[in-house]
Structures are given as C-alpha cells and as structure tokens.
Coordinates of C-alpha atoms and ligand atoms in Angstrom, one line a residue:
Chain Y
M1 CA 74.3 153.5 150.2
A2 CA 76.7 151.3 148.3
R3 CA 75.9 151.2 144.7
E4 CA 77.4 147.8 144.1
L5 CA 74.9 144.9 144.2
L6 CA 76.8 141.9 142.7
N7 CA 80.6 141.5 142.6
I8 CA 82.0 138.3 141.1
K9 CA 85.8 137.8 141.1
G10 CA 87.8 135.0 139.5
L11 CA 84.9 132.6 139.6
K12 CA 85.7 129.0 138.7
V13 CA 83.0 126.4 138.7
N14 CA 83.1 122.7 138.1
I15 CA 80.3 120.3 137.2
D16 CA 81.2 116.7 137.9
D17 CA 84.8 117.7 138.1
K18 CA 84.8 119.4 134.7
E19 CA 85.7 123.1 134.8
I20 CA 82.9 125.1 133.1
L21 CA 83.5 128.6 134.4
K22 CA 87.2 129.5 134.2
G23 CA 87.8 132.7 136.1
L24 CA 84.8 135.0 135.5
D25 CA 84.6 138.6 136.7
L26 CA 81.4 140.6 136.7
N27 CA 80.2 143.7 138.5
I28 CA 76.6 144.8 138.6
N29 CA 75.5 148.0 140.3
K30 CA 72.1 148.7 141.7
G31 CA 69.6 149.9 139.1
E32 CA 71.6 148.5 136.1
I33 CA 70.6 146.1 133.4
H34 CA 73.3 143.7 132.1
I35 CA 73.1 141.3 129.2
I36 CA 75.2 138.2 128.7
M37 CA 75.5 136.8 125.3
G38 CA 77.5 133.8 124.1
P39 CA 77.4 130.6 122.1
N40 CA 75.6 127.5 123.3
G41 CA 77.7 125.6 125.8
S42 CA 79.8 128.7 126.8
G43 CA 78.6 128.5 130.4
K44 CA 75.8 131.0 130.6
S45 CA 73.3 128.8 132.4
T46 CA 76.1 127.5 134.6
L47 CA 76.7 131.1 135.7
A48 CA 73.0 131.5 136.4
Y49 CA 72.7 128.3 138.4
T50 CA 75.9 129.1 140.3
L51 CA 74.6 132.5 141.3
M52 CA 71.3 130.9 142.5
G53 CA 73.3 128.2 144.5
H54 CA 72.6 124.9 142.7
P55 CA 74.3 122.2 144.8
K56 CA 75.7 120.5 141.7
Y57 CA 77.7 123.5 140.7
E58 CA 80.9 123.5 142.7
I59 CA 82.8 126.7 143.2
T60 CA 86.5 125.8 143.1
D61 CA 87.9 129.4 143.2
G62 CA 86.8 133.0 143.3
T63 CA 84.2 134.9 145.2
I64 CA 80.6 136.0 144.8
E65 CA 79.5 139.0 146.9
F66 CA 75.9 140.0 146.9
D67 CA 74.8 143.2 148.6
G68 CA 78.1 143.4 150.5
E69 CA 78.0 139.8 151.7
L70 CA 80.0 136.8 150.5
I71 CA 77.5 134.2 149.4
N72 CA 79.7 131.4 148.0
E73 CA 78.4 128.9 150.6
M74 CA 74.8 130.0 150.9
K75 CA 72.0 127.7 150.0
A76 CA 69.4 128.6 147.3
D77 CA 66.7 129.5 149.8
E78 CA 68.9 131.8 151.7
R79 CA 69.9 133.5 148.5
A80 CA 66.3 133.9 147.5
K81 CA 65.6 135.6 150.8
K82 CA 68.5 137.9 150.2
G83 CA 66.9 138.9 146.9
I84 CA 68.3 136.8 144.1
F85 CA 65.8 135.4 141.6
L86 CA 66.5 133.1 138.6
S87 CA 64.0 132.8 135.8
F88 CA 64.9 129.3 134.6
Q89 CA 65.8 128.4 131.1
Y90 CA 63.9 125.1 131.7
P91 CA 61.4 125.6 134.5
E92 CA 60.6 122.5 136.5
E93 CA 57.1 120.9 136.6
I94 CA 55.7 120.2 140.0
P95 CA 52.6 118.0 139.9
G96 CA 49.9 118.5 142.5
V97 CA 51.1 122.0 143.6
T98 CA 49.0 124.9 142.3
V99 CA 50.7 128.1 141.1
E100 CA 48.8 130.1 143.7
D101 CA 49.6 127.9 146.7
F102 CA 53.2 127.7 145.6
L103 CA 53.6 131.4 145.1
R104 CA 51.9 132.2 148.4
T105 CA 54.3 129.9 150.2
A106 CA 57.3 131.4 148.3
K107 CA 56.2 135.0 149.1
T108 CA 55.8 134.0 152.8
S109 CA 59.3 132.5 152.8
V110 CA 61.0 135.4 151.0
T111 CA 59.3 138.2 153.0
G112 CA 59.1 136.3 156.3
K113 CA 55.5 137.5 156.5
M114 CA 52.4 135.4 156.4
Q115 CA 50.4 136.2 153.3
G116 CA 46.6 136.5 153.8
I117 CA 44.7 134.3 151.4
M118 CA 42.4 137.0 150.1
A119 CA 45.0 139.7 149.9
F120 CA 47.4 137.4 148.1
K121 CA 44.7 136.4 145.6
K122 CA 44.3 140.0 144.8
L123 CA 48.0 140.6 144.3
L124 CA 48.3 137.6 142.1
K125 CA 45.4 138.6 139.9
E126 CA 46.8 142.1 139.5
K127 CA 50.2 140.7 138.4
M128 CA 48.6 138.1 136.1
D129 CA 46.5 140.8 134.4
L130 CA 49.7 142.8 133.7
L131 CA 51.2 139.8 132.1
E132 CA 48.0 139.0 130.2
M133 CA 47.8 135.6 131.9
K134 CA 44.4 134.0 132.2
E135 CA 43.1 133.7 135.8
E136 CA 42.8 129.9 135.5
Y137 CA 46.6 129.6 135.6
A138 CA 46.5 130.3 139.3
S139 CA 44.8 127.1 140.1
R140 CA 46.8 124.9 137.6
Y141 CA 49.6 122.7 138.8
L142 CA 53.0 124.5 138.6
N143 CA 54.2 124.4 135.0
L144 CA 52.4 121.1 134.4
G145 CA 51.2 120.9 130.8
F146 CA 52.2 124.6 130.2
S147 CA 53.6 125.4 126.8
G148 CA 57.1 126.7 126.5
G149 CA 55.8 130.3 126.4
E150 CA 53.4 129.8 129.3
K151 CA 56.3 128.5 131.5
K152 CA 58.4 131.6 130.7
K153 CA 55.5 133.9 131.5
N154 CA 55.0 132.0 134.7
E155 CA 58.7 132.7 135.6
I156 CA 58.1 136.4 135.1
L157 CA 55.0 136.2 137.2
Q158 CA 57.0 134.7 140.0
M159 CA 59.6 137.4 139.6
S160 CA 57.0 140.2 139.8
I161 CA 55.4 138.6 143.0
L162 CA 58.8 138.0 144.7
E163 CA 60.3 141.4 143.8
P164 CA 64.0 140.4 143.9
K165 CA 66.9 142.8 144.1
L166 CA 68.6 140.9 141.3
A167 CA 66.6 139.1 138.7
I168 CA 68.6 136.7 136.4
L169 CA 66.7 135.8 133.3
D170 CA 68.1 132.7 131.5
E171 CA 66.9 132.8 128.0
T172 CA 63.4 133.8 129.1
D173 CA 62.7 135.1 125.6
S174 CA 63.6 131.9 123.8
G175 CA 60.6 130.4 122.2
L176 CA 58.4 133.4 122.7
D177 CA 56.5 135.2 120.0
V178 CA 57.0 139.0 119.6
D179 CA 53.9 139.9 121.7
A180 CA 55.1 137.7 124.5
I181 CA 58.6 139.2 124.4
R182 CA 57.0 142.6 124.7
I183 CA 54.9 141.5 127.7
V184 CA 57.9 139.9 129.4
A185 CA 60.1 143.0 128.7
E186 CA 57.4 145.3 130.2
G187 CA 57.3 143.0 133.2
V188 CA 61.0 143.2 133.7
K189 CA 61.0 147.0 133.3
R190 CA 58.3 147.3 135.9
I191 CA 60.4 145.7 138.7
K192 CA 63.6 147.4 137.7
D193 CA 64.1 150.6 139.7
E194 CA 67.0 152.5 141.4
S195 CA 67.8 149.7 143.7
R196 CA 66.9 146.6 141.6
S197 CA 69.1 145.1 138.9
I198 CA 68.6 142.7 136.0
L199 CA 71.0 140.2 134.4
V200 CA 69.6 138.9 131.2
I201 CA 71.0 135.9 129.2
T202 CA 69.7 136.1 125.7
H203 CA 70.4 135.3 122.1
Y204 CA 68.0 137.8 120.6
N205 CA 68.2 141.5 120.0
K206 CA 64.4 141.9 120.2
L207 CA 64.5 141.9 124.0
L208 CA 67.5 144.2 124.1
D209 CA 65.6 146.8 122.1
Y210 CA 62.9 146.9 124.8
L211 CA 65.2 146.8 127.8
E212 CA 67.9 149.4 126.8
P213 CA 70.7 147.7 128.8
D214 CA 73.6 149.4 130.4
Y215 CA 76.2 146.8 129.5
I216 CA 76.5 143.8 127.2
H217 CA 79.0 141.0 128.0
I218 CA 80.2 138.3 125.8
L219 CA 80.8 135.0 127.5
L220 CA 83.1 132.5 125.7
D221 CA 84.3 129.3 127.1
G222 CA 83.7 130.1 130.8
K223 CA 85.0 133.7 130.8
I224 CA 83.7 137.1 130.0
V225 CA 85.9 138.2 127.1
K226 CA 84.4 141.5 126.2
T227 CA 82.1 144.1 127.7
G228 CA 80.5 147.0 125.8
G229 CA 77.2 148.6 124.8
M230 CA 74.5 147.9 122.3
E231 CA 77.1 147.9 119.5
L232 CA 78.4 144.5 120.8
A233 CA 74.9 142.9 120.2
K234 CA 75.0 144.3 116.6
E235 CA 78.5 142.9 116.1
I236 CA 77.3 139.4 117.2
D237 CA 74.2 139.7 115.1
E238 CA 76.1 140.6 112.0
E239 CA 79.2 138.5 112.3
G240 CA 78.1 135.4 114.2
Y241 CA 79.9 133.8 117.1
E242 CA 82.6 132.1 114.9
N243 CA 84.1 135.5 114.1
I244 CA 83.6 136.8 117.5
K245 CA 85.5 133.8 118.9
L246 CA 88.4 134.5 116.5
R247 CA 88.5 138.0 117.6
Y248 CA 88.2 137.6 121.4
S249 CA 89.2 134.1 122.4
H250 CA 92.8 134.9 123.0
I251 CA 91.7 136.9 126.1
Chain U
M1 CA 51.9 84.9 170.6
I2 CA 52.1 86.1 167.0
T3 CA 55.1 86.5 164.8
W4 CA 54.8 88.6 161.8
K5 CA 58.0 88.3 159.7
R6 CA 57.2 90.9 157.0
I7 CA 57.5 93.7 159.4
K8 CA 59.7 91.9 161.9
L9 CA 57.0 91.8 164.5
E10 CA 58.1 89.1 166.8
N11 CA 56.5 87.6 169.8
F12 CA 53.6 89.9 169.7
S13 CA 50.9 89.5 172.1
F14 CA 47.7 91.6 172.6
P15 CA 47.8 94.2 175.3
K16 CA 45.1 94.6 178.0
I17 CA 42.1 96.3 176.5
Y18 CA 40.4 99.0 178.5
D19 CA 36.9 100.5 178.0
Y20 CA 36.7 103.3 175.5
K21 CA 34.6 105.8 177.4
K22 CA 34.5 108.7 175.0
E23 CA 31.9 109.5 172.5
F24 CA 33.1 108.5 169.0
I25 CA 30.1 109.2 166.8
R26 CA 29.9 112.8 165.6
L27 CA 26.7 113.8 164.0
E28 CA 26.0 117.4 163.0
E29 CA 22.5 116.8 162.0
E30 CA 19.8 114.2 162.3
L31 CA 20.1 111.2 160.0
P32 CA 17.6 110.9 157.2
L33 CA 14.8 108.4 157.4
G34 CA 15.9 104.9 156.6
I35 CA 19.4 105.2 158.0
R36 CA 20.3 103.7 161.4
L37 CA 23.6 104.4 163.1
D38 CA 24.3 102.7 166.5
K39 CA 27.1 101.9 168.7
I40 CA 28.0 98.4 167.9
Y41 CA 27.2 97.1 171.5
D42 CA 23.8 98.9 171.4
T43 CA 22.7 97.2 168.3
V44 CA 19.4 95.7 169.4
D45 CA 18.6 94.0 166.1
K46 CA 21.4 91.4 166.4
T47 CA 19.8 89.4 163.6
K48 CA 20.8 92.0 161.1
I49 CA 24.3 91.3 161.9
N50 CA 24.0 87.6 162.3
W51 CA 23.1 86.9 158.7
L52 CA 26.3 88.4 157.5
N53 CA 28.7 86.1 155.9
T54 CA 32.0 86.8 157.4
S55 CA 33.7 83.5 156.7
E56 CA 35.6 84.7 153.7
G57 CA 38.7 86.9 153.9
N58 CA 41.3 86.8 156.5
G59 CA 42.3 90.4 156.6
L60 CA 45.3 90.8 158.8
G61 CA 44.9 87.3 160.0
K62 CA 42.5 85.2 162.0
E63 CA 44.1 86.2 165.3
F64 CA 43.4 89.9 164.7
I65 CA 39.9 89.4 163.6
S66 CA 38.8 87.0 166.3
F67 CA 40.4 89.3 168.9
V68 CA 38.1 92.1 167.6
N69 CA 35.1 89.9 167.7
E70 CA 35.8 88.9 171.2
F71 CA 37.1 92.0 172.8
Y72 CA 35.7 95.0 170.9
N73 CA 35.2 98.1 173.1
S74 CA 33.8 100.4 170.4
G75 CA 32.6 100.6 166.8
V76 CA 29.5 101.4 164.9
S77 CA 26.8 99.6 163.0
L78 CA 25.3 101.5 160.1
Y79 CA 22.3 100.3 158.3
L80 CA 21.1 101.9 155.1
E81 CA 17.7 101.0 154.0
R82 CA 16.9 100.5 150.3
N83 CA 17.1 103.9 148.4
S84 CA 18.3 105.8 151.5
L85 CA 20.9 108.4 151.1
I86 CA 23.0 110.6 153.3
E87 CA 24.8 113.5 151.7
K88 CA 27.0 114.7 154.6
P89 CA 29.7 112.3 155.6
I90 CA 29.3 110.5 158.9
V91 CA 32.3 111.0 161.1
V92 CA 33.5 108.4 163.6
E93 CA 36.5 109.6 165.5
F94 CA 38.7 107.8 168.0
N95 CA 41.1 109.8 170.0
M96 CA 43.2 107.6 172.3
D97 CA 44.3 109.3 175.4
K98 CA 45.6 108.4 178.9
E99 CA 42.2 107.3 180.1
N100 CA 41.3 105.6 176.9
P101 CA 44.5 104.1 175.4
T102 CA 43.0 101.2 173.5
V103 CA 40.5 101.1 170.7
V104 CA 39.2 97.7 169.5
D105 CA 36.5 98.7 167.1
K106 CA 34.1 96.5 165.2
N107 CA 32.2 98.2 162.5
I108 CA 29.5 96.8 160.3
I109 CA 28.0 98.7 157.4
V110 CA 25.1 97.3 155.5
A111 CA 23.9 99.2 152.4
E112 CA 20.7 97.9 150.9
P113 CA 20.2 98.4 147.2
N114 CA 20.4 101.9 145.8
S115 CA 21.5 103.4 149.1
Q116 CA 24.5 105.8 149.4
A117 CA 26.7 107.1 152.1
T118 CA 30.2 108.4 153.0
I119 CA 31.8 107.4 156.4
V120 CA 35.0 108.7 157.8
F121 CA 37.0 106.9 160.5
D122 CA 39.7 109.0 162.1
Y123 CA 42.2 107.4 164.5
S124 CA 44.4 109.7 166.5
T125 CA 46.3 109.7 169.8
D126 CA 47.4 112.2 172.4
E127 CA 51.1 112.8 172.5
G128 CA 53.0 110.4 174.8
V129 CA 50.2 107.9 175.1
E130 CA 51.2 104.3 174.1
A131 CA 48.0 103.5 172.3
F132 CA 46.8 100.4 170.7
H133 CA 44.2 100.0 167.9
N134 CA 42.9 96.8 166.4
G135 CA 39.9 97.2 164.2
F136 CA 37.7 95.2 161.9
T137 CA 35.3 96.9 159.5
E138 CA 32.9 94.8 157.5
I139 CA 31.0 96.2 154.6
H140 CA 28.0 94.8 152.7
A141 CA 27.2 96.8 149.6
G142 CA 24.0 95.9 148.0
E143 CA 23.0 96.2 144.3
N144 CA 23.7 99.6 142.9
S145 CA 24.6 101.0 146.3
S146 CA 27.5 103.4 146.7
L147 CA 29.7 103.6 149.7
T148 CA 32.8 105.7 150.4
I149 CA 34.8 104.7 153.4
I150 CA 37.6 107.0 154.5
K151 CA 40.2 105.9 157.0
V152 CA 42.7 108.3 158.5
Q153 CA 45.3 106.9 160.8
R154 CA 47.5 109.5 162.5
M155 CA 48.5 107.9 165.7
N156 CA 51.7 108.9 167.5
D157 CA 55.1 107.1 167.0
I158 CA 54.9 104.9 170.1
S159 CA 51.5 103.4 169.2
Q160 CA 50.4 100.3 167.4
N161 CA 47.8 100.1 164.7
F162 CA 46.1 97.1 163.2
D163 CA 43.2 97.4 160.9
T164 CA 41.2 94.9 158.8
N165 CA 38.6 96.0 156.3
I166 CA 36.6 93.6 154.2
A167 CA 33.8 94.5 151.8
Y168 CA 31.4 92.3 149.8
V169 CA 30.0 94.1 146.8
K170 CA 26.9 93.0 144.9
G171 CA 25.8 93.7 141.3
E172 CA 26.7 97.3 140.2
G173 CA 27.3 98.2 143.8
K174 CA 30.4 100.3 144.5
V175 CA 32.8 100.7 147.4
N176 CA 35.4 103.5 147.4
W177 CA 38.1 103.2 149.9
I178 CA 40.3 106.1 150.8
T179 CA 43.1 105.5 153.3
A180 CA 45.7 107.8 154.8
E181 CA 48.3 106.1 156.8
L182 CA 50.3 108.8 158.5
G183 CA 51.3 107.6 161.9
S184 CA 52.0 104.9 164.6
Q185 CA 55.2 102.9 165.3
I186 CA 53.9 99.7 163.7
S187 CA 51.0 99.6 161.3
G188 CA 49.3 96.7 159.6
S189 CA 46.4 97.5 157.5
N190 CA 44.5 95.3 155.1
F191 CA 41.7 96.2 152.7
T192 CA 40.0 93.2 151.0
T193 CA 37.2 93.7 148.6
F194 CA 35.1 90.9 147.1
L195 CA 33.5 91.9 143.9
D196 CA 30.9 89.3 144.0
E197 CA 28.5 90.0 141.2
V198 CA 28.0 91.5 137.7
A199 CA 29.8 94.9 137.4
S200 CA 30.6 95.2 141.1
E201 CA 33.1 98.0 141.5
S202 CA 35.7 99.1 144.0
N203 CA 38.3 101.8 144.0
L204 CA 41.0 102.1 146.6
S205 CA 43.1 105.3 147.0
S206 CA 45.8 105.3 149.5
I207 CA 48.5 107.6 150.7
Y208 CA 51.0 106.7 153.3
L209 CA 53.9 108.5 155.0
G210 CA 56.7 106.7 156.8
D211 CA 59.0 108.7 159.0
G212 CA 61.1 107.9 162.1
H213 CA 61.2 104.2 162.7
R214 CA 57.7 103.4 161.4
K215 CA 57.1 99.9 160.1
M216 CA 54.2 99.5 157.8
D217 CA 52.5 96.5 156.2
L218 CA 49.9 97.5 153.7
S219 CA 48.0 94.9 151.8
Y220 CA 45.2 95.6 149.4
S221 CA 43.3 92.8 147.6
M222 CA 40.6 93.0 145.0
I223 CA 38.9 89.7 144.5
H224 CA 37.0 89.5 141.3
K225 CA 34.2 87.0 141.1
G226 CA 31.5 88.8 139.1
P227 CA 31.6 89.3 135.4
R228 CA 32.6 92.8 134.3
S229 CA 33.6 93.7 137.8
I230 CA 35.9 96.6 138.1
S231 CA 38.7 97.5 140.5
N232 CA 41.3 100.1 140.8
I233 CA 44.1 100.6 143.4
E234 CA 46.1 103.8 143.5
S235 CA 48.7 104.2 146.1
R236 CA 51.1 107.1 146.8
G237 CA 53.6 107.0 149.5
A238 CA 56.7 108.7 150.9
L239 CA 59.3 107.2 153.1
M240 CA 62.0 108.9 155.1
D241 CA 64.4 108.4 158.0
N242 CA 64.4 104.7 158.9
A243 CA 60.9 103.8 157.8
K244 CA 60.1 100.4 156.5
K245 CA 57.2 99.5 154.3
V246 CA 55.9 96.4 152.7
F247 CA 53.2 96.9 150.1
R248 CA 51.2 94.1 148.7
G249 CA 48.6 94.6 146.0
N250 CA 46.6 91.6 144.9
L251 CA 44.4 91.4 141.9
D252 CA 42.7 88.1 142.0
F253 CA 40.4 87.1 139.1
K254 CA 38.3 84.1 140.1
R255 CA 36.5 81.7 137.8
G256 CA 33.4 83.5 136.5
S257 CA 34.9 87.0 136.4
R258 CA 34.8 87.2 132.6
L259 CA 35.6 90.7 131.2
A260 CA 36.6 91.9 134.6
K261 CA 39.1 94.7 134.8
G262 CA 41.5 95.6 137.5
G263 CA 44.4 98.0 137.8
E264 CA 46.9 98.8 140.5
E265 CA 49.5 101.5 140.7
E266 CA 51.9 102.3 143.4
Y267 CA 54.3 105.2 143.5
V268 CA 56.6 105.8 146.4
L269 CA 59.1 108.6 147.0
L270 CA 62.2 107.6 148.9
L271 CA 63.6 110.5 150.7
D272 CA 66.5 108.9 152.5
P273 CA 68.8 106.1 151.6
T274 CA 68.1 104.5 155.0
V275 CA 64.4 103.6 154.2
K276 CA 63.3 100.2 153.1
S277 CA 60.5 99.8 150.6
D278 CA 59.2 96.5 149.3
S279 CA 56.4 96.2 146.8
I280 CA 54.8 92.9 146.0
P281 CA 52.2 93.2 143.4
A282 CA 50.4 89.9 142.5
L283 CA 48.1 89.1 139.6
L284 CA 46.1 85.8 139.8
C285 CA 43.9 84.7 136.9
E286 CA 41.5 81.8 136.7
E287 CA 39.8 83.4 133.8
D288 CA 41.4 84.3 130.5
D289 CA 39.2 87.0 129.4
V290 CA 40.1 89.6 132.0
Q291 CA 42.3 92.6 132.1
G292 CA 44.7 93.2 135.0
E293 CA 47.4 95.8 135.1
H294 CA 49.9 96.8 137.6
A295 CA 52.7 99.3 137.9
A296 CA 54.9 100.1 140.8
S297 CA 57.6 102.7 140.8
A298 CA 59.9 104.2 143.4
G299 CA 61.8 107.4 142.9
Q300 CA 63.9 109.9 144.8
I301 CA 63.0 113.6 145.0
N302 CA 64.4 115.1 141.9
E303 CA 67.3 117.4 142.7
N304 CA 66.3 119.9 140.1
Q305 CA 62.7 120.2 141.3
L306 CA 64.1 120.7 144.8
F307 CA 66.4 123.4 143.6
Y308 CA 63.7 125.1 141.7
L309 CA 61.5 125.3 144.8
M310 CA 64.3 126.4 147.0
S311 CA 65.3 129.1 144.6
R312 CA 61.9 130.7 145.5
G313 CA 62.8 130.8 149.1
L314 CA 61.5 127.5 150.4
S315 CA 63.6 125.6 152.9
E316 CA 64.7 122.1 151.9
R317 CA 62.0 120.6 154.2
E318 CA 59.3 122.9 153.0
A319 CA 60.2 122.1 149.4
K320 CA 60.1 118.4 150.1
K321 CA 56.8 118.7 151.8
L322 CA 55.4 120.5 148.8
I323 CA 56.6 117.8 146.5
I324 CA 55.2 115.0 148.7
E325 CA 51.9 116.8 149.1
G326 CA 51.8 117.3 145.4
A327 CA 52.3 113.6 144.8
F328 CA 49.5 112.9 147.4
R329 CA 47.2 115.5 145.9
P330 CA 45.2 113.2 143.5
V331 CA 44.2 111.1 146.5
I332 CA 43.7 113.9 148.9
D333 CA 41.5 115.6 146.4
R334 CA 39.1 112.7 146.5
I335 CA 38.2 113.4 150.1
P336 CA 34.9 115.2 150.1
L337 CA 35.5 116.9 153.4
E338 CA 37.5 120.1 153.6
E339 CA 38.1 119.8 157.3
L340 CA 39.6 116.3 156.9
K341 CA 41.9 117.5 154.0
Q342 CA 43.2 120.1 156.3
I343 CA 43.8 117.6 159.1
I344 CA 45.8 115.5 156.7
D345 CA 47.7 118.5 155.4
S346 CA 48.7 119.7 158.8
E347 CA 49.7 116.2 159.9
I348 CA 52.0 115.9 156.9
E349 CA 53.3 119.4 157.7
R350 CA 53.9 118.5 161.3
R351 CA 55.8 115.4 160.4
L352 CA 57.9 116.9 157.6
V353 CA 58.5 120.5 158.5
N354 CA 58.5 120.7 162.2
A355 CA 60.3 117.4 162.7
Ligands
ADP1 N1 74.3 119.2 134.6 C1 75.4 119.1 133.8 N2 76.2 118.1 133.8 C2 77.3 118.0 133.0 N3 77.7 118.9 132.2 C3 76.9 120.0 132.1 C4 75.7 120.2 132.9 N4 75.2 121.4 132.6 C5 76.0 121.9 131.7 N5 77.0 121.1 131.4 C6 78.1 121.4 130.4 O1 78.6 122.7 130.8 C7 78.9 123.5 129.6 C8 78.2 124.8 129.7 O2 76.8 124.6 129.7 P1 75.7 125.7 130.0 O3 76.1 126.5 131.1 O4 74.4 125.1 130.0 O5 75.9 126.6 128.6 P2 75.0 127.7 128.0 O6 73.9 128.0 128.9 O7 75.9 128.8 127.7 O8 74.5 127.1 126.7 C9 78.4 122.6 128.4 O9 79.6 122.0 127.9 C10 77.5 121.6 129.0 O10 77.6 120.4 128.3
MG2 MG1 71.8 127.8 128.8

C-alpha cells in the first residue's frame, strides 16, 4: 500500500486573477498530522479551499494528487467522496435544513449507501455525546444562530460522521475556550489512524500540544518556506511573524 | 377567447370538459356531528348555497369564474354547524388521467360561528396526460371560526391550471391559506380574502417552484374592511430553467379598516439567469390609521453555501434542492399532515434532482 496520501507540486492559485498561492509544495503520508502556520493573508485558507475544490480558486499551475489520483479538475463533491474533508474557518449557515437531515444526506452521498433513519440517529447521538454536544443540536438548522464555538464543534461532528481520509482543519480552534479545544483535539485524534491524515491550520500552540504533529510548515506569501517539528511553533511563538518573515522570506 | 398579457396567454379558449368519474373525497373516518360534506352536485339543500354573496371579487377573472359556475364537473360543499370541529384534515384529491383529463371544481365551504376545520385540495396528473383544471373555491368563515385551506398543485408540464379562491371572513374569524404551486405548463392562481369585520384574520403561506417552461401568475389579495383586521402573506419561491413568474400581492385597506394590519413578504431564489421574475406588490389605503408592510427580495443561490454543501459530498443538484427546501421549510412546516409534506418534498426532489 502506498504511503503517500497527498502530493502537491508547484501549486499556483489565482483568485480573481490575483495570484495567491505562488508555487506551493506539500507531501502528506497516511497517518500523519501536519500543521500549517502563517500570518494572516498568507494564503492558508486559499490552500484549504483549493484542496476542497472551490470553483472560485483557479489553479494556474502545478498538480494536486490525492490517493494516487490527479484531482486538479475534480468538483468538491467528488473530492468529498474520495475522502477529503474541510472544516471551514467560517462555516456557512443553511436555513431550514436540520443538522441531522443534512448529515444523513451527506453520509449517504459520501458512502454511496442509504442511511437508515434510526441507525443514523444512533450514530449521530454517539458522536455528539463524544463532542459534548447537546442532543437538541441535531434538530436545529445547520449553523443558524450557532455561536462561533458551536459552529466549530459542528464541523468536527461532521468530520467524525463522514470519516474522511484527509481532514483539513482551517482555524477550527480559533475562538474556542480551552475545554472546547481539548474536545476538538480529542475528536481529531479519534479519527486519525494508520490510514487517515490531518492537515491543521492554526495560530495557537494549545492545539499542537494535544495533537503532537509530525510536521509543522510555515506558509509565507503563498509558499511553504520552512518545514520542521515542534521547535518551529516555539520559534513563531517567541519571535512573532515579523522576524520569521525576515529570516525565511528570501526562500 | 381570452388574452392574458401578464403570462403571454394569447387566444386562449376553454377546452371541452369531460365528466370526472373518479372519487375525489377521501374520508378516513366518519365526520363528526354537525359537519356535512357533499359532492357539489349532490347538495340537496341548494338554499344554503344560494344565500351566499358571490358578487364581490373577480378572482382570475369573470370568464374563469362563470365557466366554473356553468360547467363544473366536480367539487365539494362543506358545511360546518356552529361549534362543530373536525380535527383530522379533510382531503379532496383530483388525479387527472386519460379517462378524466379535466377538472372543473366548484367548492363551497361555509363555517358557522366557532367552527373549525382543515381541508386539503390536491391536484395531480398522470404523466403524458394533457390535463386542464379550472377551479373556484368560495369560503364563508363565520364569527370566531377557523379554517385552514391547503392547496397543492403538482400537475405535469403539459397541463393547464387555473384556480380562484375567495374568502369572506367575519368578526374574529380566521382563514389560513397554504398553497404549493409545483407544476403545470401554465398556472394562474388567485387568492382573495375579504376581511369584512372586526378583527377578521387571514394568513397566506405560499411556496412555488418554476422549472422547465412554466408560466405562473400568482395573485394574492387581502382586502381589509373590518377594524383591527389582520392579514399576512408569506411567499417563498424558486425559479429555474426558463420559468416565468408574475407575483402580485395586494394589501387593500378600505374605509372603516381602522387599526388594521397587513404584511406581505416575498422571497424568490433565481437559479438560472434565463428565468423571469416579476413582483408587483401594491398597498392601497383609504384609512390613515392602518399598518401595511411589504418586502420583496430575489436572490441567487449563494456560491459559498453551495460549495459548503458540496464539500460534504452532495452533488450540485442535491445541494440546490436542499437550499430550496430550506427556504420553503417555514411554509412546509405549517402543513399539519405528514403525508402531504412528503408528497411535496418528493415532488420537489423529482423536479430538482431527477430532472
Ligand atoms: N474570495 C476572495 N476574493 C479576493 N481575494 C481573496 C479572497 N479570499 C482571499 N483573498 C485574498 O487572498 C489572500 C490570502 O487569503 P487567505 O487565504 O484567506 O489567507 P489566510 O487564510 O492565510 O489568512 C489575502 O490577500 C486575501 O485578501
Ligand atoms: Mg484563513
């Protein structure tokens, strides 16, 4: 079995004809946890959206291979079916659609198997309990009137139901209190196994302490300029991005 | 011959009307005492009908109403005695097929004071049948009565639908209309409510779906005559392909309607640039001391919402269907009949996902 899950080479991405990613390389093997850190506006969310297949993000150069297949042209739903999941930095609100109905539909689409109503209810309850979410959320409209923290937990709930091969978490920890960060981290660790990988975009070390990542990458101005271990997170924490920029931006 | 400019209906003439031979009243249990439900042509007590004042209100137009009065082949008369109440909805269903391709239904509902009922009218067709429906439903809601009338129109894309509904509401009486317009090639539907007395009330909730080459003319009028009368119109629609729709919502405050309140809100999702959507809200006031509000908005499906749903594995059509159903939800949730909600859901699904 190939170890490689995601292989990005020379990725360049435009939004409205403006180049945001400027030749990005990244490899993620099965079972690994990778972290991306970088200042605001450096292109982290752009990378996340591009991996998920947002139509507004135009790939002008480079390749994205997932599980041995070139996915540059794939639509978001096909990528989801292949096992990519994005926990959104700003999850959308969908009025009139309950969390439960939506997730059952999503699970049916992703697995290609009809989900029995009762069996799915049970699965959902189980996963919600683990995330310390109140049962009533299942019958609320998707993200409507949810607090920032509730939206993020709901993203992790979706991840644990859909069981992707690659979960991308875009600032899922932002705006969460310490308890919520712990719950989210535990949720992430539960789905990570030998074959599943995680890509986490974060500003905070708290989540890193829980997750014990394999690699940390620094993204500056649309490129990964440095890859290392936990010591990189410390370096950023202590010195701030201004110094980091001076040190690495020539790359 | 009739020409109807709004929906470009030109040189229209009524087709030949055949008998409707199928049963159309569905009763699961016996009606409680004090409630009489008959086929319109079986109504023995013609006097009951004759005292009705039907001179007011033109509905879709005199031609359509007088055609019904002359040629009706079906319909019900429902009479609710004072204080009578039926909890389970009464279901009237017309399924137009090869043998019964035309429905011209005349329905009369009389609710005496303090009575209460819910009536569902469901119009459907078999595939491939060029069906025709022209109906006229007349409601008299007595003091403090409460009626809920639900109309579901899900005829096929080669059929024609015309429907006039007029209600007269007495003091503190209440008429709730729920209408789901999901089908037919051409559809004209009119709901007019006269709020005749003190605190008469009416709510109209509508959903509509335009796909293919459907042309729709929806017109809803609330005519306030009574002081402190209350009305509310809430409409949610979605248009795609080459569908055309004209929506007219009228709030008409007549002299004497002091302290009356009326509101209308229309929200339509435009899924394709090829659709055409006109909204013409009108507010007429003969009294100063009234409150009338209207809001109409049209929007496209938000690209980010669509992407969010697709990122969870839903195809574009499934995602759109979910967003549309979500927009329709507040209206669908008002339908007190699980089975009917499902019929509506699967009709929307059939038109959006399997198309
Ligand atoms: N939808 C968009 N339209 C135009 N510009 C955008 C859009 N999204 C992001 N950008 C721009 O792209 C750059 C990178 O943004 P983003 O990927 O969100 O950064 P990060 O997530 O690292 O903060 C920023 O300069 C931002 O202004
Ligand atoms: Mg971001």
